Amino acid sequence: MIQKLPLVSIIMSIYNNESTLIKSVSSILDQTYDNFEFLIIDDKSTDNSLAILSELAEKDQRIKIIKNDKNIGLTESLNKLIDISEGQYIARQDGDDFSEKERLREQVKFLEREKDFDACSTRSKIINSTKVIPNFSRILPIKHVIKFKNPIVHGSLMINSKTIKELGSYNKNFYYAQDYKLIYDLIKNKYRIKILNSILYNSNMHNNISTINFEEQKYYATCVRRGLIPEE
């Protein structure tokens, strides 16, 4: 009897990603693991992102497009996608990053084999650099590292759908640093996450949300560590 491969829901929120969108989306469509749905929400882009995405969706029915009537930010956009997802696992992908072809297969293989883990991420190469993250922090217990920083590359995250829904998805109070808050709460609630040693993701660190909104990210990250609700 052939065991059916679990469905993976890849969730991506885009906003003005026209220059990187084709490469990012194609890196998922070209995965060696193909039992997935690709949920992409356009957060009211003002460039040609939606038009590009529509062309890509016409060629591959695994892509499902959701359009926001107004810009609501990453946190709420991702939660909308989680609400409509049907996969056993939910995987992240950012619109300015790209995944290696074996990424989904390796992550599903790990989570199917190691049933006591609820999520996993991978290491990532910084685009246009030789730097790889996380570096030494990956060998330390996450429960210790999380008190100082988030060691998880958000775009490479794959998590059990049941787990993230039990947590209430991303905390809507965190417009920024929503990934740090999610991982912090996972660890706090005794869920288990593994950083795979393989480099299966590629992260853009130029003019992304973390660099453009550095001070906001810093403030929200401090709120995570101190257990505070951010002031708007």
Rosetta silent file (secondary structure, phi, psi, omega in degrees, C-alpha in Angstrom):
SEQUENCE: MIQKLPLVSIIMSIYNNESTLIKSVSSILDQTYDNFEFLIIDDKSTDNSLAILSELAEKDQRIKIIKNDKNIGLTESLNKLIDISEGQYIARQDGDDFSEKERLREQVKFLEREKDFDACSTRSKIINSTKVIPNFSRILPIKHVIKFKNPIVHGSLMINSKTIKELGSYNKNFYYAQDYKLIYDLIKNKYRIKILNSILYNSNMHNNISTINFEEQKYYATCVRRGLIPEE
SCORE:     score description
SCORE:     0.000 S_00000001
   1 L     0.000  126.549 -179.562    0.000    0.000    0.000 S_00000001
   2 L   -84.549  123.195 -179.618    1.418    3.362   -1.053 S_00000001
   3 L   -78.366  130.965 -178.830    1.217    5.946    1.721 S_00000001
   4 L   -73.519  134.570  179.752   -0.157    9.291    0.571 S_00000001
   5 L   -71.620  139.392 -179.324    2.184   12.213    1.068 S_00000001
   6 L   -66.056  144.465  177.523    0.858   14.888    3.432 S_00000001
   7 L   -76.174  134.889  176.052   -0.438   18.103    1.905 S_00000001
   8 E  -111.713  132.294  174.713    1.664   21.187    2.623 S_00000001
   9 E  -101.543  111.152  175.755    0.166   24.686    2.551 S_00000001
  10 E   -89.687  127.894 -178.589    2.790   27.251    1.587 S_00000001
  11 E  -115.740  131.099 -178.663    1.761   30.733    2.704 S_00000001
  12 E  -138.873  130.990  173.275    3.228   33.914    1.236 S_00000001
  13 E  -110.320  130.272 -178.711    2.220   37.540    1.687 S_00000001
  14 E  -119.476  146.288  172.865    3.480   39.969   -0.940 S_00000001
  15 L  -149.565  108.707  178.937    3.693   43.738   -1.077 S_00000001
  16 L    55.177   54.016  179.797    5.502   45.423   -3.969 S_00000001
  17 L  -109.298   28.181 -172.023    7.697   42.417   -4.749 S_00000001
  18 L   -57.749  -31.810 -175.647    7.657   42.741   -8.551 S_00000001
  19 L   -77.887  -19.495 -175.958   11.463   42.485   -8.916 S_00000001
  20 L  -120.194   -7.334 -169.278   11.801   39.211   -6.968 S_00000001
  21 H   -62.763  -44.530 -177.494    8.396   37.570   -7.273 S_00000001
  22 H   -61.112  -46.019 -179.582    9.002   35.312  -10.277 S_00000001
  23 H   -65.649  -40.847 -178.625   12.156   33.789   -8.787 S_00000001
  24 H   -64.776  -50.915 -179.303   10.561   33.392   -5.368 S_00000001
  25 H   -64.548  -42.108 -179.744    7.367   31.731   -6.602 S_00000001
  26 H   -61.872  -31.666 -179.979    9.253   29.558   -9.098 S_00000001
  27 H   -66.073  -23.052  174.604   11.467   28.224   -6.312 S_00000001
  28 H   -87.023  -44.144 -179.638    8.345   26.690   -4.759 S_00000001
  29 H   -61.679  -26.931 -178.021    6.766   25.506   -7.990 S_00000001
  30 L   -92.393   10.647 -179.415   10.044   23.713   -8.854 S_00000001
  31 L   -62.678  147.613  176.071   10.207   21.779   -5.567 S_00000001
  32 L   -73.454  -18.362  173.543   10.922   18.054   -5.730 S_00000001
  33 L   -98.080  120.420 -170.498    8.015   17.640   -3.284 S_00000001
  34 L  -116.987    4.780  178.608    4.859   18.507   -5.188 S_00000001
  35 L   -89.686   78.841 -178.935    1.884   17.754   -2.925 S_00000001
  36 E  -146.488  159.928  167.350    1.208   21.330   -1.880 S_00000001
  37 E  -114.213  140.598 -175.646   -1.122   24.262   -2.236 S_00000001
  38 E  -113.451  101.103 -177.485    0.486   27.670   -2.669 S_00000001
  39 E   -95.490  116.527 -177.020   -1.566   30.380   -0.956 S_00000001
  40 E  -124.244  126.283  179.532   -0.401   33.882   -1.859 S_00000001
  41 E  -111.254  130.477  176.054   -2.031   37.049   -0.604 S_00000001
  42 E   -94.513  118.258 -175.243   -1.409   40.432   -2.215 S_00000001
  43 L   -90.196   55.900  177.163   -1.438   43.096    0.483 S_00000001
  44 L    59.516   53.996  177.564   -2.635   45.890   -1.829 S_00000001
  45 L   -62.017  150.264  178.508    0.588   46.244   -3.809 S_00000001
  46 L  -109.091    3.453  176.143    1.085   49.454   -5.754 S_00000001
  47 L  -108.010 -153.821 -176.834    3.474   47.970   -8.321 S_00000001
  48 L   -93.220   16.560 -177.053    2.984   45.145  -10.845 S_00000001
  49 H   -55.582  -47.886 -176.283    3.143   42.330   -8.265 S_00000001
  50 H   -64.945  -39.018  179.047   -0.482   41.285   -8.644 S_00000001
  51 H   -65.180  -42.532  178.060   -0.308   41.219  -12.447 S_00000001
  52 H   -63.197  -44.151 -179.765    2.842   39.102  -12.350 S_00000001
  53 H   -62.709  -40.391  179.827    1.276   36.777   -9.804 S_00000001
  54 H   -62.522  -39.206  177.697   -1.870   36.389  -11.899 S_00000001
  55 H   -64.328  -41.446  179.192    0.210   35.306  -14.905 S_00000001
  56 H   -65.637  -39.087 -178.596    2.014   32.723  -12.784 S_00000001
  57 H   -67.625  -30.111  178.363   -1.275   31.408  -11.382 S_00000001
  58 H   -65.224  -26.496 -176.808   -2.669   30.891  -14.876 S_00000001
  59 H   -93.815  -14.693 -177.829    0.150   28.440  -15.550 S_00000001
  60 L  -144.880  113.090 -174.787   -0.039   26.497  -12.270 S_00000001
  61 L   -72.741   -7.438  176.307   -3.305   25.663  -10.510 S_00000001
  62 L   -72.708  -16.605  178.061   -1.539   25.032   -7.199 S_00000001
  63 E   -84.349  127.401  175.603   -1.336   28.807   -6.802 S_00000001
  64 E  -121.561  123.784 -175.026   -4.340   30.388   -5.097 S_00000001
  65 E  -100.447  133.375  173.048   -4.480   34.190   -4.999 S_00000001
  66 E  -120.805  137.944 -177.873   -6.152   36.229   -2.270 S_00000001
  67 E  -117.434  127.683  173.502   -6.397   40.009   -2.585 S_00000001
  68 L   -82.924  138.108  178.394   -6.601   42.434    0.304 S_00000001
  69 L   -73.030  -22.511  176.200   -8.877   45.431   -0.226 S_00000001
  70 L  -146.995  163.129  179.628   -6.449   47.513    1.821 S_00000001
  71 L   -73.813  119.458 -176.885   -2.947   47.101    3.187 S_00000001
  72 L  -117.759   -3.047  177.851   -3.212   45.262    6.516 S_00000001
  73 L    91.325  168.398 -174.013    0.370   44.139    7.104 S_00000001
  74 H   -66.385  -44.282 -174.661    2.148   40.796    7.297 S_00000001
  75 H   -58.278  -55.379 -177.854    0.657   39.463   10.535 S_00000001
  76 H   -68.499  -32.465  178.309   -3.012   39.692    9.588 S_00000001
  77 H   -65.166  -44.024  178.257   -2.311   38.655    6.004 S_00000001
  78 H   -64.818  -37.619  178.957   -0.613   35.443    7.121 S_00000001
  79 H   -64.480  -35.456  176.794   -3.447   34.709    9.539 S_00000001
  80 H   -62.516  -39.613  179.903   -5.958   34.990    6.690 S_00000001
  81 H   -70.663  -39.352  177.347   -3.994   32.374    4.779 S_00000001
  82 H   -60.598  -39.484 -178.441   -3.718   30.065    7.782 S_00000001
  83 H   -61.344  -32.832 -176.897   -7.501   30.243    8.197 S_00000001
  84 H  -101.178   -1.469 -177.761   -8.116   28.926    4.679 S_00000001
  85 L   -68.935  149.533 -178.853   -5.203   26.472    4.543 S_00000001
  86 L  -120.126   -2.662 -175.061   -5.970   22.773    4.168 S_00000001
  87 L   -77.501  156.445  172.872   -2.537   21.210    4.606 S_00000001
  88 L   -69.012  -32.628  176.934   -1.287   19.003    7.413 S_00000001
  89 E  -121.618  149.460  175.744    1.756   21.248    7.470 S_00000001
  90 E  -116.977  128.417  179.851    2.081   24.983    6.896 S_00000001
  91 E  -119.740  142.630  177.900    5.273   26.350    5.355 S_00000001
  92 E   -93.983  156.032  172.098    6.370   29.954    5.034 S_00000001
  93 L  -158.156  131.414  177.541    7.979   31.632    2.055 S_00000001
  94 L   -95.432  151.794 -174.453    8.751   35.315    1.604 S_00000001
  95 L   -74.250   -8.001  176.598    8.283   37.096   -1.697 S_00000001
  96 L  -116.180   11.079  176.507   11.859   38.367   -1.839 S_00000001
  97 L  -115.535  172.832  172.087   13.536   35.078   -0.829 S_00000001
  98 E  -144.927  151.726 -177.110   13.861   31.738   -2.600 S_00000001
  99 E  -102.446  149.648  171.891   13.994   28.098   -1.541 S_00000001
 100 L   -74.678  154.650 -171.233   16.277   25.308   -2.667 S_00000001
 101 L   -61.155  -28.281 -176.807   14.523   22.529   -4.598 S_00000001
 102 L   -91.597    1.088 -172.254   14.805   19.924   -1.827 S_00000001
 103 H   -54.900  -58.606 -175.702   13.521   22.194    0.948 S_00000001
 104 H   -61.509  -42.219 -179.399    9.936   20.928    1.297 S_00000001
 105 H   -60.183  -44.936 -178.197   10.905   17.294    0.830 S_00000001
 106 H   -67.449  -37.991 -179.260   13.559   17.456    3.556 S_00000001
 107 H   -72.128  -42.117  177.104   11.290   19.249    6.011 S_00000001
 108 H   -63.511  -42.469  179.800    8.334   16.925    5.460 S_00000001
 109 H   -58.910  -41.916  179.627   10.637   13.925    5.760 S_00000001
 110 H   -65.631  -49.335 -176.357   11.910   15.191    9.111 S_00000001
 111 H   -68.124  -29.699  176.376    8.484   15.973   10.572 S_00000001
 112 H   -74.098  -31.840 -179.559    7.041   12.666    9.391 S_00000001
 113 H   -82.640  -41.852 -176.939    9.941   10.765   10.899 S_00000001
 114 L  -102.492   80.078 -172.298   10.307   12.740   14.145 S_00000001
 115 L   -67.651  -14.343  179.600    6.716   12.840   15.349 S_00000001
 116 L   -85.057   -1.563  174.900    7.639   14.445   18.670 S_00000001
 117 L  -100.324  142.358 -177.523    8.627   17.644   16.854 S_00000001
 118 L  -100.250  -18.628 -177.034    5.965   20.215   15.947 S_00000001
 119 E  -159.127  161.701  173.018    7.970   22.397   13.565 S_00000001
 120 E  -151.063  156.364  175.221   11.292   22.742   11.818 S_00000001
 121 E  -132.594  177.684  178.378   13.261   25.384    9.972 S_00000001
 122 E  -126.071  170.646  171.176   16.429   25.340    7.877 S_00000001
 123 E   -80.076  160.842 -174.411   19.600   27.328    7.663 S_00000001
 124 E  -138.190  141.169  173.273   19.716   30.070    5.056 S_00000001
 125 E   -90.228  135.255  175.880   22.300   31.688    2.832 S_00000001
 126 E   -76.787  125.642 -178.590   22.197   35.476    2.663 S_00000001
 127 L   -60.535  136.242 -178.298   21.681   36.505   -0.964 S_00000001
 128 L    64.090   33.126  179.881   24.776   38.224   -2.469 S_00000001
 129 L  -154.822  164.935  174.857   26.863   37.119    0.490 S_00000001
 130 L   -98.034   -0.194 -176.951   28.762   34.111    1.813 S_00000001
 131 L   -73.123  140.616  176.955   27.078   34.430    5.218 S_00000001
 132 E  -123.697  135.971  178.908   24.855   31.609    6.457 S_00000001
 133 E  -126.856  151.140  -14.655   22.293   31.948    9.267 S_00000001
 134 L   -69.416  158.527  179.994   21.875   30.794   11.924 S_00000001
 135 L   -98.997 -106.092 -176.899   25.543   30.130   12.592 S_00000001
 136 H   -69.108  -26.379 -177.106   26.742   28.995   16.010 S_00000001
 137 H   -63.486  -18.801 -177.560   23.382   29.642   17.685 S_00000001
 138 H   -68.027  -22.342 -177.565   21.933   26.634   15.851 S_00000001
 139 H   -91.359   -4.369  178.989   23.848   24.234   18.112 S_00000001
 140 L   -94.296  153.407  177.399   22.524   25.814   21.312 S_00000001
 141 L   -59.256  130.323 -178.149   19.158   24.910   22.857 S_00000001
 142 H   -59.612  -33.648 -177.880   16.484   27.114   21.288 S_00000001
 143 H   -63.338  -21.817  176.158   14.867   27.613   24.695 S_00000001
 144 H   -90.212  -44.766 -177.382   17.992   29.508   25.775 S_00000001
 145 H   -64.013  -36.323 -175.363   18.709   31.425   22.558 S_00000001
 146 L   -62.295  -19.657  178.554   15.090   32.634   22.252 S_00000001
 147 L   -71.386  -17.764 -176.478   15.533   34.734   25.392 S_00000001
 148 L  -116.692  -33.636  179.532   17.972   36.961   23.484 S_00000001
 149 L  -161.917  169.586  177.345   17.042   36.646   19.800 S_00000001
 150 L   -93.154  112.781 -178.550   15.043   34.598   17.322 S_00000001
 151 L   -84.549   -1.072 -175.423   17.308   31.866   15.883 S_00000001
 152 L   -94.665  128.467  173.070   14.665   30.706   13.388 S_00000001
 153 L   -77.057  108.373 -170.857   14.709   31.890    9.756 S_00000001
 154 H   -55.912  -44.526 -176.863   11.015   32.738    9.444 S_00000001
 155 H   -63.763  -17.584 -178.721   10.753   32.149    5.701 S_00000001
 156 H   -98.220    4.204 -175.357   12.069   28.612    6.127 S_00000001
 157 L   -69.882  136.750  166.627    9.575   27.589    8.811 S_00000001
 158 E  -129.714  129.189 -173.424    7.391   24.499    8.435 S_00000001
 159 E  -136.775  147.661  175.326    4.938   23.819   11.241 S_00000001
 160 E   -61.926  129.424 -177.228    2.174   21.374   11.982 S_00000001
 161 H   -57.756  -40.614  179.547   -1.097   23.064   11.080 S_00000001
 162 H   -61.335  -38.990 -178.141   -2.747   21.845   14.273 S_00000001
 163 H   -64.237  -50.996 -175.886    0.047   23.366   16.361 S_00000001
 164 H   -68.318  -30.851  177.704   -0.090   26.883   14.930 S_00000001
 165 H   -74.030  -31.977  174.756   -3.881   26.924   15.097 S_00000001
 166 H   -63.487  -32.796  179.089   -3.763   25.804   18.743 S_00000001
 167 L   -79.461   -8.635 -176.993   -1.604   28.866   19.424 S_00000001
 168 L    86.269   23.005 -178.520   -4.132   31.126   17.702 S_00000001
 169 L    63.491 -150.898 -179.943   -1.880   31.688   14.671 S_00000001
 170 L   -77.229  140.647 -178.989    0.266   34.852   14.674 S_00000001
 171 L   -68.975  116.841 -174.048   -0.407   37.242   17.544 S_00000001
 172 L   -65.732  -14.579  177.276   -2.327   40.161   16.014 S_00000001
 173 L   -75.232  -12.471 -176.308   -0.786   42.586   18.525 S_00000001
 174 L  -108.031   89.200  177.361    2.573   42.148   16.828 S_00000001
 175 L   -64.362  -35.705  173.492    2.542   44.086   13.558 S_00000001
 176 L  -116.268  165.264  178.439    6.309   43.534   13.532 S_00000001
 177 L    54.717   28.791  179.446    8.397   40.671   14.975 S_00000001
 178 H   -65.507  -28.371  177.707    5.395   38.353   14.603 S_00000001
 179 H   -70.711  -41.578  177.871    7.781   35.493   13.821 S_00000001
 180 H   -62.136  -44.029  179.348    9.759   36.042   17.018 S_00000001
 181 H   -61.997  -41.722  179.503    6.538   36.117   19.030 S_00000001
 182 H   -61.955  -49.369 -178.600    5.346   32.881   17.406 S_00000001
 183 H   -65.874  -39.595  178.018    8.577   30.990   18.126 S_00000001
 184 H   -58.594  -44.845 -179.345    8.742   32.423   21.648 S_00000001
 185 H   -70.444  -33.657  175.367    5.213   31.185   22.341 S_00000001
 186 H   -58.594  -50.298 -178.637    5.957   27.778   20.809 S_00000001
 187 H   -65.965  -42.680 -179.906    8.852   27.265   23.193 S_00000001
 188 H   -59.269  -35.416 -177.958    6.940   28.730   26.158 S_00000001
 189 L   -94.712   17.622  172.255    4.114   26.248   25.560 S_00000001
 190 L    69.690   18.256  171.437    6.522   23.266   25.357 S_00000001
 191 L   -76.535  156.716 -175.753    6.211   22.696   21.614 S_00000001
 192 L  -113.569  134.373  179.401    9.349   21.359   19.956 S_00000001
 193 E  -133.565  142.156 -177.300   11.117   22.893   16.961 S_00000001
 194 E  -121.500  134.925  171.848   14.267   21.761   15.180 S_00000001
 195 E   -93.255  111.218  178.316   16.705   23.789   13.079 S_00000001
 196 E   -69.565  144.727 -176.580   17.837   21.477   10.284 S_00000001
 197 E   -73.965  -21.743 -177.284   21.524   21.765    9.502 S_00000001
 198 E   -67.650  144.569  176.972   20.944   21.848    5.734 S_00000001
 199 E   -93.468   99.471 -172.584   21.063   25.184    3.906 S_00000001
 200 E  -121.595   11.967 -176.822   17.752   25.071    2.040 S_00000001
 201 E  -141.794  157.047  179.398   16.699   28.724    1.948 S_00000001
 202 E  -133.302  120.738 -171.606   18.055   32.017    0.621 S_00000001
 203 E  -107.349  133.276  172.990   17.254   35.266    2.443 S_00000001
 204 L   -86.245  126.650  178.686   17.206   38.791    1.097 S_00000001
 205 L  -115.313   14.042 -178.957   18.596   41.267    3.624 S_00000001
 206 L  -109.159  118.431  179.350   18.508   44.336    1.374 S_00000001
 207 L    53.862   42.165  173.961   15.573   46.719    1.758 S_00000001
 208 L  -100.267 -178.919 -174.206   13.354   44.113    3.383 S_00000001
 209 H   -61.358  -32.741 -177.381   10.832   44.634    6.175 S_00000001
 210 H   -74.568  -33.132 -179.074   13.430   44.008    8.890 S_00000001
 211 H   -86.208  -38.193  179.842   15.952   46.524    7.564 S_00000001
 212 H   -67.737  -39.210 -177.954   13.515   49.230    6.450 S_00000001
 213 L  -110.463   47.869 -173.427   11.621   49.108    9.752 S_00000001
 214 H   -58.891  -47.264 -176.681   14.602   48.333   11.964 S_00000001
 215 H   -65.383  -39.196  178.073   13.580   50.475   14.948 S_00000001
 216 H   -65.413  -43.519  177.899   10.036   49.119   14.941 S_00000001
 217 H   -59.626  -42.283 -179.367   11.328   45.553   14.720 S_00000001
 218 H   -62.200  -43.872  179.891   13.681   46.248   17.623 S_00000001
 219 H   -64.590  -46.721 -178.442   10.884   47.638   19.795 S_00000001
 220 H   -65.978  -35.903  177.403    8.488   44.759   19.065 S_00000001
 221 H   -64.748  -38.051  176.659   11.255   42.205   19.683 S_00000001
 222 H   -62.924  -38.578  177.433   11.878   43.805   23.079 S_00000001
 223 H   -62.810  -38.051  177.295    8.170   43.421   23.841 S_00000001
 224 H   -60.414  -50.808 -176.126    8.416   39.715   23.024 S_00000001
 225 H   -63.785  -33.399 -176.329   11.306   39.205   25.432 S_00000001
 226 H   -94.191   -1.160  179.858    9.642   41.208   28.212 S_00000001
 227 L    69.461   33.170 -177.582    6.187   39.706   27.761 S_00000001
 228 L  -104.042  154.959  171.380    4.638   43.078   26.885 S_00000001
 229 L   -92.593  123.469 -176.958    1.858   44.027   24.479 S_00000001
 230 L   -60.408  145.120  172.521    3.242   46.636   22.046 S_00000001
 231 L   -85.273  137.391 -178.765    1.785   50.138   22.085 S_00000001
 232 L   -77.423    0.000    0.000    0.432   51.209   18.723 S_00000001
